[in-house]
């Protein structure tokens, strides 16, 4: 069996602590990854424009960021033919606890083109689990496409 290259993971999140814990979680899971982090939506869009021929395998995108929100980035990415197939995991704590509002927002994210939505967990072990599960799903989806 051939060795698979590391998954290229891109994280756009304005919160320094969230970036740190995300990177730490990736190091502790059993999936080989390479992480690039960006601080806000404008930095993300500049990065994607400069690297559209070498896109990451997945983008974890914070919903609430300064300069350009995750919503705005998601819409721009999905409208760009060069970027539209990039799997995007919306990653946020910004929803109020009103379940009806939250479900409406999540459905809107999926209708725009989000691949997954994850509420940022408050504890590190859960963070590791949700990130690992998202990456396993990504790998499984890719394997299913290859085997079609």
N, C-alpha and C. Protein backbone atom coordinates (compact mmCIF):
# COMPACT_ATOMS: atom_id res chain seq x y z
N UNK A 1 0.86 -1.19 0.00
CA UNK A 1 0.00 0.00 0.00
C UNK A 1 0.89 1.24 0.00
N UNK A 2 0.55 2.21 -0.84
CA UNK A 2 1.37 3.42 -0.93
C UNK A 2 1.04 4.39 0.19
N UNK A 3 2.07 5.11 0.60
CA UNK A 3 1.91 6.12 1.65
C UNK A 3 1.19 7.33 1.07
N UNK A 4 0.12 7.73 1.73
CA UNK A 4 -0.63 8.90 1.28
C UNK A 4 0.08 10.17 1.76
N UNK A 5 0.09 11.22 0.93
CA UNK A 5 0.68 12.48 1.39
C UNK A 5 -0.19 13.08 2.50
N UNK A 6 0.39 13.95 3.31
CA UNK A 6 -0.42 14.57 4.37
C UNK A 6 -1.58 15.37 3.77
N UNK A 7 -2.69 15.40 4.49
CA UNK A 7 -3.81 16.25 4.09
C UNK A 7 -3.40 17.70 4.33
N UNK A 8 -3.60 18.54 3.34
CA UNK A 8 -3.33 19.97 3.51
C UNK A 8 -4.59 20.63 4.06
N UNK A 9 -4.48 21.10 5.28
CA UNK A 9 -5.59 21.71 6.00
C UNK A 9 -5.33 23.21 6.11
N UNK A 10 -6.34 23.99 5.78
CA UNK A 10 -6.27 25.44 5.89
C UNK A 10 -7.28 25.87 6.94
N UNK A 11 -6.85 26.68 7.89
CA UNK A 11 -7.73 27.21 8.93
C UNK A 11 -7.73 28.72 8.85
N UNK A 12 -8.91 29.31 8.71
CA UNK A 12 -9.06 30.77 8.75
C UNK A 12 -9.88 31.10 10.00
N UNK A 13 -9.22 31.73 10.98
CA UNK A 13 -9.86 32.03 12.26
C UNK A 13 -9.13 33.21 12.89
N UNK A 14 -9.88 34.20 13.33
CA UNK A 14 -9.26 35.39 13.89
C UNK A 14 -8.85 35.22 15.36
N UNK A 15 -9.29 34.15 16.00
CA UNK A 15 -9.01 33.94 17.42
C UNK A 15 -7.70 33.17 17.60
N UNK A 16 -6.72 33.81 18.22
CA UNK A 16 -5.40 33.22 18.42
C UNK A 16 -5.47 31.91 19.19
N UNK A 17 -6.26 31.88 20.26
CA UNK A 17 -6.40 30.67 21.07
C UNK A 17 -7.02 29.54 20.26
N UNK A 18 -8.05 29.85 19.47
CA UNK A 18 -8.70 28.83 18.65
C UNK A 18 -7.72 28.25 17.63
N UNK A 19 -6.89 29.10 17.02
CA UNK A 19 -5.88 28.61 16.07
C UNK A 19 -4.87 27.69 16.78
N UNK A 20 -4.44 28.09 17.96
CA UNK A 20 -3.48 27.30 18.74
C UNK A 20 -4.06 25.92 19.06
N UNK A 21 -5.28 25.88 19.61
CA UNK A 21 -5.87 24.60 20.01
C UNK A 21 -6.19 23.73 18.80
N UNK A 22 -6.58 24.34 17.68
CA UNK A 22 -6.82 23.58 16.46
C UNK A 22 -5.52 22.90 16.01
N UNK A 23 -4.43 23.66 15.98
CA UNK A 23 -3.12 23.11 15.58
C UNK A 23 -2.70 21.99 16.53
N UNK A 24 -2.90 22.20 17.81
CA UNK A 24 -2.55 21.18 18.82
C UNK A 24 -3.39 19.92 18.61
N UNK A 25 -4.68 20.08 18.32
CA UNK A 25 -5.56 18.93 18.08
C UNK A 25 -5.08 18.15 16.86
N UNK A 26 -4.72 18.84 15.79
CA UNK A 26 -4.24 18.16 14.59
C UNK A 26 -2.99 17.33 14.88
N UNK A 27 -2.11 17.86 15.70
CA UNK A 27 -0.87 17.14 16.03
C UNK A 27 -1.15 15.88 16.83
N UNK A 28 -2.25 15.87 17.57
CA UNK A 28 -2.54 14.74 18.45
C UNK A 28 -3.43 13.67 17.83
N UNK A 29 -3.97 13.91 16.65
CA UNK A 29 -4.78 12.87 16.01
C UNK A 29 -3.89 12.04 15.10
N UNK A 30 -4.39 10.90 14.67
CA UNK A 30 -3.58 9.94 13.94
C UNK A 30 -3.57 10.16 12.42
N UNK A 31 -4.13 11.24 11.95
CA UNK A 31 -4.15 11.53 10.52
C UNK A 31 -3.02 12.49 10.21
N UNK A 32 -2.22 12.15 9.21
CA UNK A 32 -1.09 12.98 8.82
C UNK A 32 -1.60 14.24 8.10
N UNK A 33 -1.27 15.40 8.64
CA UNK A 33 -1.76 16.67 8.07
C UNK A 33 -0.64 17.70 8.01
N UNK A 34 -0.87 18.68 7.17
CA UNK A 34 -0.04 19.89 7.13
C UNK A 34 -1.01 21.06 7.28
N UNK A 35 -0.78 21.92 8.27
CA UNK A 35 -1.71 23.01 8.58
C UNK A 35 -1.13 24.36 8.18
N UNK A 36 -1.97 25.14 7.52
CA UNK A 36 -1.70 26.56 7.26
C UNK A 36 -2.81 27.34 7.94
N UNK A 37 -2.46 28.41 8.67
CA UNK A 37 -3.47 29.21 9.35
C UNK A 37 -3.44 30.64 8.83
N UNK A 38 -4.62 31.22 8.79
CA UNK A 38 -4.80 32.61 8.38
C UNK A 38 -5.67 33.31 9.41
N UNK A 39 -5.51 34.64 9.51
CA UNK A 39 -6.12 35.39 10.61
C UNK A 39 -7.48 36.01 10.32
N UNK A 40 -7.86 36.17 9.05
CA UNK A 40 -9.15 36.79 8.77
C UNK A 40 -9.57 36.48 7.34
N UNK A 41 -10.78 36.90 6.99
CA UNK A 41 -11.36 36.59 5.69
C UNK A 41 -10.63 37.22 4.52
N UNK A 42 -10.14 38.43 4.67
CA UNK A 42 -9.41 39.06 3.57
C UNK A 42 -8.10 38.34 3.31
N UNK A 43 -7.41 37.96 4.38
CA UNK A 43 -6.17 37.19 4.24
C UNK A 43 -6.46 35.86 3.55
N UNK A 44 -7.58 35.23 3.92
CA UNK A 44 -7.98 33.97 3.29
C UNK A 44 -8.19 34.13 1.79
N UNK A 45 -8.96 35.13 1.41
CA UNK A 45 -9.26 35.29 -0.01
C UNK A 45 -8.01 35.64 -0.81
N UNK A 46 -7.10 36.43 -0.24
CA UNK A 46 -5.82 36.72 -0.90
C UNK A 46 -5.01 35.43 -1.06
N UNK A 47 -4.98 34.61 -0.02
CA UNK A 47 -4.24 33.35 -0.06
C UNK A 47 -4.81 32.43 -1.15
N UNK A 48 -6.13 32.28 -1.19
CA UNK A 48 -6.75 31.40 -2.18
C UNK A 48 -6.51 31.91 -3.60
N UNK A 49 -6.57 33.21 -3.80
CA UNK A 49 -6.31 33.78 -5.13
C UNK A 49 -4.89 33.49 -5.58
N UNK A 50 -3.96 33.56 -4.65
CA UNK A 50 -2.55 33.33 -4.98
C UNK A 50 -2.22 31.84 -5.12
N UNK A 51 -3.05 30.98 -4.54
CA UNK A 51 -2.74 29.54 -4.51
C UNK A 51 -3.83 28.68 -5.15
N UNK A 52 -4.62 29.24 -6.06
CA UNK A 52 -5.76 28.50 -6.60
C UNK A 52 -5.35 27.25 -7.38
N UNK A 53 -4.09 27.18 -7.81
CA UNK A 53 -3.63 25.98 -8.51
C UNK A 53 -3.11 24.91 -7.55
N UNK A 54 -3.01 25.26 -6.28
CA UNK A 54 -2.55 24.32 -5.26
C UNK A 54 -3.40 24.50 -4.01
N UNK A 55 -4.68 24.19 -4.14
CA UNK A 55 -5.62 24.41 -3.05
C UNK A 55 -5.43 23.38 -1.93
N UNK A 56 -5.82 23.76 -0.72
CA UNK A 56 -5.77 22.78 0.38
C UNK A 56 -6.81 21.68 0.14
N UNK A 57 -6.68 20.61 0.89
CA UNK A 57 -7.66 19.52 0.80
C UNK A 57 -8.98 19.90 1.48
N UNK A 58 -8.89 20.76 2.48
CA UNK A 58 -10.07 21.19 3.21
C UNK A 58 -9.78 22.53 3.88
N UNK A 59 -10.83 23.34 3.98
CA UNK A 59 -10.76 24.63 4.66
C UNK A 59 -11.69 24.61 5.86
N UNK A 60 -11.14 24.88 7.04
CA UNK A 60 -11.94 25.11 8.24
C UNK A 60 -12.09 26.62 8.35
N UNK A 61 -13.32 27.10 8.28
CA UNK A 61 -13.59 28.53 8.15
C UNK A 61 -14.44 29.03 9.30
N UNK A 62 -13.86 29.93 10.09
CA UNK A 62 -14.61 30.56 11.18
C UNK A 62 -15.69 31.44 10.58
N UNK A 63 -16.85 31.41 11.17
CA UNK A 63 -17.98 32.17 10.65
C UNK A 63 -17.84 33.66 10.94
N UNK A 64 -17.39 34.00 12.12
CA UNK A 64 -17.37 35.39 12.56
C UNK A 64 -15.93 35.90 12.63
N UNK A 65 -15.53 36.66 11.60
CA UNK A 65 -14.19 37.23 11.54
C UNK A 65 -14.27 38.69 11.13
N UNK A 66 -13.27 39.48 11.51
CA UNK A 66 -13.25 40.89 11.08
C UNK A 66 -12.84 40.99 9.61
N UNK A 67 -13.05 42.13 9.04
CA UNK A 67 -12.68 42.49 7.66
C UNK A 67 -13.51 41.77 6.61
N UNK A 68 -13.69 40.47 6.74
CA UNK A 68 -14.56 39.70 5.85
C UNK A 68 -15.02 38.47 6.62
N UNK A 69 -16.32 38.30 6.73
CA UNK A 69 -16.86 37.21 7.54
C UNK A 69 -16.74 35.87 6.80
N UNK A 70 -16.93 34.80 7.57
CA UNK A 70 -16.95 33.47 6.97
C UNK A 70 -18.06 33.31 5.96
N UNK A 71 -19.22 33.93 6.22
CA UNK A 71 -20.33 33.91 5.26
C UNK A 71 -19.88 34.50 3.93
N UNK A 72 -19.27 35.69 4.00
CA UNK A 72 -18.82 36.36 2.78
C UNK A 72 -17.80 35.51 2.04
N UNK A 73 -16.85 34.95 2.77
CA UNK A 73 -15.82 34.10 2.15
C UNK A 73 -16.44 32.87 1.50
N UNK A 74 -17.34 32.21 2.21
CA UNK A 74 -18.01 31.02 1.68
C UNK A 74 -18.69 31.35 0.35
N UNK A 75 -19.45 32.44 0.34
CA UNK A 75 -20.16 32.83 -0.88
C UNK A 75 -19.19 33.12 -2.02
N UNK A 76 -18.12 33.86 -1.74
CA UNK A 76 -17.15 34.19 -2.78
C UNK A 76 -16.44 32.95 -3.31
N UNK A 77 -16.08 32.04 -2.41
CA UNK A 77 -15.39 30.81 -2.82
C UNK A 77 -16.30 29.98 -3.72
N UNK A 78 -17.55 29.81 -3.34
CA UNK A 78 -18.46 28.96 -4.10
C UNK A 78 -18.88 29.59 -5.42
N UNK A 79 -18.71 30.91 -5.58
CA UNK A 79 -19.01 31.58 -6.84
C UNK A 79 -17.82 31.56 -7.80
N UNK A 80 -16.64 31.22 -7.31
CA UNK A 80 -15.43 31.23 -8.13
C UNK A 80 -15.21 29.83 -8.71
N UNK A 81 -15.24 29.69 -10.04
CA UNK A 81 -15.08 28.37 -10.65
C UNK A 81 -13.77 27.67 -10.27
N UNK A 82 -12.74 28.44 -9.96
CA UNK A 82 -11.45 27.85 -9.58
C UNK A 82 -11.47 27.29 -8.17
N UNK A 83 -12.38 27.78 -7.33
CA UNK A 83 -12.39 27.44 -5.90
C UNK A 83 -13.61 26.64 -5.46
N UNK A 84 -14.64 26.58 -6.30
CA UNK A 84 -15.95 26.10 -5.86
C UNK A 84 -15.98 24.67 -5.33
N UNK A 85 -15.00 23.84 -5.72
CA UNK A 85 -15.00 22.45 -5.27
C UNK A 85 -14.23 22.22 -3.96
N UNK A 86 -13.69 23.28 -3.40
CA UNK A 86 -12.95 23.18 -2.14
C UNK A 86 -13.92 22.82 -1.01
N UNK A 87 -13.69 21.69 -0.31
CA UNK A 87 -14.55 21.36 0.84
C UNK A 87 -14.34 22.37 1.98
N UNK A 88 -15.45 22.93 2.46
CA UNK A 88 -15.37 23.95 3.50
C UNK A 88 -16.17 23.50 4.72
N UNK A 89 -15.47 23.45 5.85
CA UNK A 89 -16.09 23.15 7.13
C UNK A 89 -16.28 24.47 7.84
N UNK A 90 -17.52 24.88 8.02
CA UNK A 90 -17.80 26.09 8.78
C UNK A 90 -17.61 25.74 10.26
N UNK A 91 -16.88 26.59 10.95
CA UNK A 91 -16.39 26.28 12.28
C UNK A 91 -16.68 27.49 13.15
N UNK A 92 -17.66 27.39 14.06
CA UNK A 92 -18.08 28.61 14.74
C UNK A 92 -18.69 28.37 16.11
N UNK A 93 -18.60 29.42 16.93
CA UNK A 93 -19.31 29.47 18.21
C UNK A 93 -20.35 30.58 18.20
N UNK A 94 -20.51 31.23 17.07
CA UNK A 94 -21.22 32.51 17.06
C UNK A 94 -22.74 32.43 17.06
N UNK A 95 -23.33 31.23 17.01
CA UNK A 95 -24.78 31.16 17.02
C UNK A 95 -25.33 31.31 18.43
N UNK A 96 -26.43 32.03 18.56
CA UNK A 96 -27.10 32.05 19.86
C UNK A 96 -27.70 30.66 20.12
N UNK A 97 -28.15 30.43 21.30
CA UNK A 97 -28.65 29.11 21.67
C UNK A 97 -30.07 28.84 21.17
N UNK A 98 -30.66 29.74 20.44
CA UNK A 98 -31.99 29.54 19.86
C UNK A 98 -31.86 28.51 18.73
N UNK A 99 -32.38 27.32 18.94
CA UNK A 99 -32.21 26.21 17.98
C UNK A 99 -32.84 26.50 16.62
N UNK A 100 -33.97 27.18 16.59
CA UNK A 100 -34.61 27.48 15.31
C UNK A 100 -33.73 28.40 14.48
N UNK A 101 -33.22 29.43 15.10
CA UNK A 101 -32.32 30.36 14.40
C UNK A 101 -31.05 29.62 13.94
N UNK A 102 -30.48 28.82 14.84
CA UNK A 102 -29.27 28.10 14.51
C UNK A 102 -29.50 27.15 13.33
N UNK A 103 -30.58 26.39 13.35
CA UNK A 103 -30.85 25.46 12.24
C UNK A 103 -31.05 26.21 10.93
N UNK A 104 -31.69 27.37 10.99
CA UNK A 104 -31.86 28.19 9.78
C UNK A 104 -30.52 28.66 9.24
N UNK A 105 -29.64 29.08 10.12
CA UNK A 105 -28.31 29.53 9.69
C UNK A 105 -27.50 28.38 9.11
N UNK A 106 -27.57 27.23 9.74
CA UNK A 106 -26.83 26.07 9.25
C UNK A 106 -27.36 25.66 7.87
N UNK A 107 -28.67 25.66 7.70
CA UNK A 107 -29.25 25.32 6.39
C UNK A 107 -28.81 26.33 5.33
N UNK A 108 -28.72 27.61 5.70
CA UNK A 108 -28.26 28.62 4.76
C UNK A 108 -26.80 28.35 4.36
N UNK A 109 -25.96 28.00 5.33
CA UNK A 109 -24.56 27.68 5.03
C UNK A 109 -24.47 26.51 4.05
N UNK A 110 -25.27 25.47 4.28
CA UNK A 110 -25.25 24.32 3.37
C UNK A 110 -25.77 24.70 1.99
N UNK A 111 -26.79 25.56 1.94
CA UNK A 111 -27.32 25.95 0.64
C UNK A 111 -26.31 26.79 -0.16
N UNK A 112 -25.46 27.52 0.53
CA UNK A 112 -24.41 28.30 -0.15
C UNK A 112 -23.30 27.37 -0.64
N UNK A 113 -23.08 26.27 0.07
CA UNK A 113 -22.07 25.32 -0.39
C UNK A 113 -21.14 24.79 0.68
N UNK A 114 -21.43 25.04 1.96
CA UNK A 114 -20.60 24.48 3.02
C UNK A 114 -20.68 22.96 2.96
N UNK A 115 -19.56 22.30 3.22
CA UNK A 115 -19.50 20.84 3.20
C UNK A 115 -19.90 20.29 4.56
N UNK A 116 -19.60 21.02 5.62
CA UNK A 116 -19.87 20.57 6.98
C UNK A 116 -19.99 21.80 7.89
N UNK A 117 -20.71 21.64 8.99
CA UNK A 117 -20.77 22.68 10.02
C UNK A 117 -20.38 22.04 11.35
N UNK A 118 -19.46 22.69 12.05
CA UNK A 118 -19.06 22.23 13.38
C UNK A 118 -19.13 23.41 14.35
N UNK A 119 -19.85 23.20 15.43
CA UNK A 119 -19.83 24.18 16.51
C UNK A 119 -18.51 23.95 17.27
N UNK A 120 -17.77 25.02 17.49
CA UNK A 120 -16.50 24.89 18.22
C UNK A 120 -16.79 24.37 19.63
N UNK A 121 -16.19 23.22 19.95
CA UNK A 121 -16.41 22.68 21.29
C UNK A 121 -15.64 23.47 22.34
N UNK A 122 -16.10 23.38 23.57
CA UNK A 122 -15.45 24.12 24.65
C UNK A 122 -14.33 23.33 25.31
N UNK A 123 -14.21 22.02 25.00
CA UNK A 123 -13.12 21.26 25.61
C UNK A 123 -12.24 20.64 24.53
N UNK A 124 -10.98 20.45 24.87
CA UNK A 124 -9.97 20.03 23.91
C UNK A 124 -10.21 18.63 23.36
N UNK A 125 -10.60 17.69 24.19
CA UNK A 125 -10.82 16.31 23.72
C UNK A 125 -11.93 16.26 22.68
N UNK A 126 -12.99 17.02 22.90
CA UNK A 126 -14.08 17.07 21.92
C UNK A 126 -13.61 17.73 20.63
N UNK A 127 -12.79 18.77 20.75
CA UNK A 127 -12.22 19.41 19.56
C UNK A 127 -11.46 18.38 18.73
N UNK A 128 -10.59 17.60 19.37
CA UNK A 128 -9.84 16.56 18.65
C UNK A 128 -10.79 15.61 17.93
N UNK A 129 -11.84 15.20 18.61
CA UNK A 129 -12.80 14.25 18.03
C UNK A 129 -13.51 14.83 16.82
N UNK A 130 -14.02 16.06 16.92
CA UNK A 130 -14.79 16.62 15.79
C UNK A 130 -13.90 16.91 14.60
N UNK A 131 -12.67 17.34 14.84
CA UNK A 131 -11.74 17.60 13.73
C UNK A 131 -11.36 16.28 13.08
N UNK A 132 -11.04 15.28 13.88
CA UNK A 132 -10.68 13.96 13.33
C UNK A 132 -11.85 13.38 12.54
N UNK A 133 -13.06 13.46 13.06
CA UNK A 133 -14.23 12.93 12.36
C UNK A 133 -14.45 13.64 11.03
N UNK A 134 -14.25 14.94 10.98
CA UNK A 134 -14.40 15.67 9.72
C UNK A 134 -13.35 15.22 8.71
N UNK A 135 -12.12 15.02 9.16
CA UNK A 135 -11.06 14.58 8.25
C UNK A 135 -11.29 13.15 7.78
N UNK A 136 -11.78 12.28 8.64
CA UNK A 136 -12.11 10.91 8.24
C UNK A 136 -13.22 10.94 7.18
N UNK A 137 -14.21 11.76 7.39
CA UNK A 137 -15.30 11.87 6.41
C UNK A 137 -14.76 12.36 5.07
N UNK A 138 -13.85 13.34 5.11
CA UNK A 138 -13.24 13.85 3.88
C UNK A 138 -12.50 12.73 3.14
N UNK A 139 -11.71 11.97 3.87
CA UNK A 139 -10.95 10.86 3.27
C UNK A 139 -11.92 9.81 2.71
N UNK A 140 -12.96 9.48 3.46
CA UNK A 140 -13.95 8.50 2.98
C UNK A 140 -14.66 9.00 1.72
N UNK A 141 -15.05 10.27 1.71
CA UNK A 141 -15.72 10.84 0.53
C UNK A 141 -14.81 10.76 -0.69
N UNK A 142 -13.54 11.09 -0.52
CA UNK A 142 -12.59 11.02 -1.63
C UNK A 142 -12.42 9.60 -2.13
N UNK A 143 -12.28 8.66 -1.20
CA UNK A 143 -12.13 7.25 -1.59
C UNK A 143 -13.35 6.75 -2.34
N UNK A 144 -14.55 7.17 -1.92
CA UNK A 144 -15.78 6.79 -2.61
C UNK A 144 -15.81 7.34 -4.02
N UNK A 145 -15.34 8.58 -4.21
CA UNK A 145 -15.30 9.18 -5.55
C UNK A 145 -14.32 8.42 -6.44
N UNK A 146 -13.19 8.05 -5.88
CA UNK A 146 -12.17 7.33 -6.66
C UNK A 146 -12.70 5.97 -7.08
N UNK A 147 -13.49 5.34 -6.24
CA UNK A 147 -13.99 3.99 -6.52
C UNK A 147 -15.27 3.96 -7.35
N UNK A 148 -15.77 5.10 -7.76
CA UNK A 148 -17.00 5.12 -8.59
C UNK A 148 -16.73 4.61 -9.98
